[in-house]
Each structure stands twice: as structure tokens, then as C-alpha cells.
Amino acid sequence: METLYDVLTYVHIAAWVVVVIGYLKDARGPRVNQWMAQGLTVAFVLGLVLVGIASASDAVADPDHAKVAVKLVIAFVAVGLAHGPGKRPSPNPIAHVIAALVLANIVIAYAW
């Protein structure tokens, strides 16, 4: 179970990297692209799975539920913004908001 948890953790981190790369790809004329939307969705689902595995397994340390709740709300808002209305103008300021939420989530993951 610990090996599965470790592999899923690396995939989860890779999904966040995809979101950041998707943002940086269009940073001059920011827009919410498919890389950001799909990376956020994968990271969100894997985060839920990782919390479930950590809560159910004795091989992995139990998660800090306050930290998980804060990160879950931030990720949920970011996913909602990324998958929001279909037609968006090309320079979209929502991309900056999503990038700030992702950055906040990453800082919370490592600083808390």
C-alpha cells in the first residue's frame, strides 16, 4: 500500500506541474487551456484518493485534516474556475486567479 501511495503522490505532483506549465505556456496572453483544466482535475481526484489511502492504511501516516480541508477548498475553487463557462476571451484574468490558487495550494502542501 505504501508503494501505491508513493506512486500516486508522484503522479499528483506531476499533475500540479502540468497545471503550472500550462499557465506558463500562455503567460503573456493568459487563458485557461486544456493543460490547466485537465491537470487540475487529475490533481484534485488524486488528492482525494491519497487522503483516502492515508486514512485507511496503517502503513502511511494519517493526514492533517485541517490542512486537507483547506487544500480541498482551494483545489475545488480552482477546478470550478478552470471548468467554468466554455467561451472565454483570450486574455483571461481568471487564469491568473487559478495560478495563484495553485501556488497557494503548493505552498500550503510544503509549508504547513
mmCIF file of C-alpha atoms in Angstrom:
data_model
loop_
_atom_site.group_PDB
_atom_site.id
_atom_site.type_symbol
_atom_site.label_atom_id
_atom_site.label_comp_id
_atom_site.label_asym_id
_atom_site.label_seq_id
_atom_site.Cartn_x
_atom_site.Cartn_y
_atom_site.Cartn_z
ATOM 1 C CA MET A 1 0.000 0.000 0.000
ATOM 2 C CA GLU A 2 2.897 2.327 0.737
ATOM 3 C CA THR A 3 4.301 1.827 -2.767
ATOM 4 C CA LEU A 4 0.937 2.653 -4.340
ATOM 5 C CA TYR A 5 0.714 5.757 -2.162
ATOM 6 C CA ASP A 6 4.199 6.859 -3.234
ATOM 7 C CA VAL A 7 3.477 6.327 -6.941
ATOM 8 C CA LEU A 8 0.190 8.231 -6.692
ATOM 9 C CA THR A 9 1.962 11.033 -4.840
ATOM 10 C CA TYR A 10 4.419 11.439 -7.720
ATOM 11 C CA VAL A 11 1.585 11.441 -10.256
ATOM 12 C CA HIS A 12 -0.250 14.017 -8.108
ATOM 13 C CA ILE A 13 2.820 16.274 -8.087
ATOM 14 C CA ALA A 14 3.238 15.773 -11.843
ATOM 15 C CA ALA A 15 -0.369 16.895 -12.348
ATOM 16 C CA TRP A 16 0.344 20.123 -10.463
ATOM 17 C CA VAL A 17 3.455 20.620 -12.607
ATOM 18 C CA VAL A 18 1.288 20.219 -15.726
ATOM 19 C CA VAL A 19 -1.010 22.978 -14.436
ATOM 20 C CA VAL A 20 1.917 25.331 -13.825
ATOM 21 C CA ILE A 21 3.425 24.560 -17.243
ATOM 22 C CA GLY A 22 0.025 25.102 -18.857
ATOM 23 C CA TYR A 23 -0.172 28.512 -17.208
ATOM 24 C CA LEU A 24 3.393 29.490 -18.109
ATOM 25 C CA LYS A 25 2.831 28.401 -21.706
ATOM 26 C CA ASP A 26 0.279 31.181 -22.174
ATOM 27 C CA ALA A 27 1.510 33.647 -19.541
ATOM 28 C CA ARG A 28 1.739 36.623 -21.921
ATOM 29 C CA GLY A 29 -1.855 36.352 -23.066
ATOM 30 C CA PRO A 30 -3.237 34.327 -20.183
ATOM 31 C CA ARG A 31 -6.023 31.910 -20.858
ATOM 32 C CA VAL A 32 -7.350 28.780 -19.235
ATOM 33 C CA ASN A 33 -6.168 25.990 -21.514
ATOM 34 C CA GLN A 34 -6.763 22.234 -21.507
ATOM 35 C CA TRP A 35 -3.460 21.551 -19.755
ATOM 36 C CA MET A 36 -4.596 23.605 -16.786
ATOM 37 C CA ALA A 37 -8.118 22.175 -16.698
ATOM 38 C CA GLN A 38 -7.106 18.530 -17.043
ATOM 39 C CA GLY A 39 -4.121 18.847 -14.699
ATOM 40 C CA LEU A 40 -6.338 20.400 -12.032
ATOM 41 C CA THR A 41 -8.906 17.647 -12.393
ATOM 42 C CA VAL A 42 -6.304 14.892 -12.117
ATOM 43 C CA ALA A 43 -4.601 16.567 -9.145
ATOM 44 C CA PHE A 44 -7.948 17.072 -7.381
ATOM 45 C CA VAL A 45 -9.069 13.456 -7.824
ATOM 46 C CA LEU A 46 -5.655 12.064 -6.871
ATOM 47 C CA GLY A 47 -5.605 14.288 -3.789
ATOM 48 C CA LEU A 48 -8.887 12.743 -2.670
ATOM 49 C CA VAL A 49 -7.553 9.250 -3.367
ATOM 50 C CA LEU A 50 -4.334 9.953 -1.450
ATOM 51 C CA VAL A 51 -6.265 11.190 1.580
ATOM 52 C CA GLY A 52 -8.441 8.080 1.432
ATOM 53 C CA ILE A 53 -5.433 5.784 1.256
ATOM 54 C CA ALA A 54 -3.646 7.634 4.059
ATOM 55 C CA SER A 55 -6.738 7.481 6.274
ATOM 56 C CA ALA A 56 -7.385 3.799 5.632
ATOM 57 C CA SER A 57 -3.834 2.469 5.706
ATOM 58 C CA ASP A 58 -1.632 1.827 8.705
ATOM 59 C CA ALA A 59 1.483 1.942 6.514
ATOM 60 C CA VAL A 60 1.023 5.654 5.729
ATOM 61 C CA ALA A 61 0.833 8.452 8.289
ATOM 62 C CA ASP A 62 -2.634 9.888 8.903
ATOM 63 C CA PRO A 63 -3.265 13.196 7.125
ATOM 64 C CA ASP A 64 -3.745 16.518 8.908
ATOM 65 C CA HIS A 65 -7.463 17.031 8.355
ATOM 66 C CA ALA A 66 -7.354 20.818 8.734
ATOM 67 C CA LYS A 67 -4.660 21.036 6.060
ATOM 68 C CA VAL A 68 -6.593 18.665 3.813
ATOM 69 C CA ALA A 69 -9.769 20.743 4.217
ATOM 70 C CA VAL A 70 -8.027 23.990 3.277
ATOM 71 C CA LYS A 71 -6.296 22.394 0.294
ATOM 72 C CA LEU A 72 -9.560 20.740 -0.798
ATOM 73 C CA VAL A 73 -11.459 24.032 -0.821
ATOM 74 C CA ILE A 74 -8.693 25.800 -2.750
ATOM 75 C CA ALA A 75 -8.439 22.973 -5.299
ATOM 76 C CA PHE A 76 -12.235 22.789 -5.651
ATOM 77 C CA VAL A 77 -12.435 26.510 -6.436
ATOM 78 C CA ALA A 78 -9.569 26.212 -8.942
ATOM 79 C CA VAL A 79 -11.218 23.244 -10.695
ATOM 80 C CA GLY A 80 -14.530 25.104 -10.792
ATOM 81 C CA LEU A 81 -12.899 28.162 -12.345
ATOM 82 C CA ALA A 82 -10.992 26.055 -14.877
ATOM 83 C CA HIS A 83 -14.080 24.166 -15.994
ATOM 84 C CA GLY A 84 -16.353 27.217 -15.822
ATOM 85 C CA PRO A 85 -18.025 28.852 -18.810
ATOM 86 C CA GLY A 86 -16.918 27.440 -22.150
ATOM 87 C CA LYS A 87 -16.394 30.682 -24.056
ATOM 88 C CA ARG A 88 -13.688 32.831 -22.564
ATOM 89 C CA PRO A 89 -11.860 35.832 -24.010
ATOM 90 C CA SER A 90 -8.252 35.213 -24.989
ATOM 91 C CA PRO A 91 -6.569 37.382 -22.350
ATOM 92 C CA ASN A 92 -8.443 35.827 -19.437
ATOM 93 C CA PRO A 93 -7.657 37.157 -15.938
ATOM 94 C CA ILE A 94 -9.179 34.004 -14.413
ATOM 95 C CA ALA A 95 -6.000 32.183 -15.471
ATOM 96 C CA HIS A 96 -4.065 34.399 -13.046
ATOM 97 C CA VAL A 97 -6.519 33.577 -10.257
ATOM 98 C CA ILE A 98 -6.183 29.850 -10.962
ATOM 99 C CA ALA A 99 -2.386 30.145 -10.978
ATOM 100 C CA ALA A 100 -2.480 31.984 -7.636
ATOM 101 C CA LEU A 101 -4.724 29.283 -6.151
ATOM 102 C CA VAL A 102 -2.401 26.554 -7.416
ATOM 103 C CA LEU A 103 0.608 28.367 -5.994
ATOM 104 C CA ALA A 104 -1.176 28.786 -2.650
ATOM 105 C CA ASN A 105 -2.004 25.073 -2.644
ATOM 106 C CA ILE A 106 1.610 24.149 -3.331
ATOM 107 C CA VAL A 107 2.890 26.482 -0.590
ATOM 108 C CA ILE A 108 0.398 25.021 1.892
ATOM 109 C CA ALA A 109 1.476 21.494 0.955
ATOM 110 C CA TYR A 110 5.108 22.149 1.731
ATOM 111 C CA ALA A 111 4.996 24.879 4.391
ATOM 112 C CA TRP A 112 2.218 23.609 6.664
#
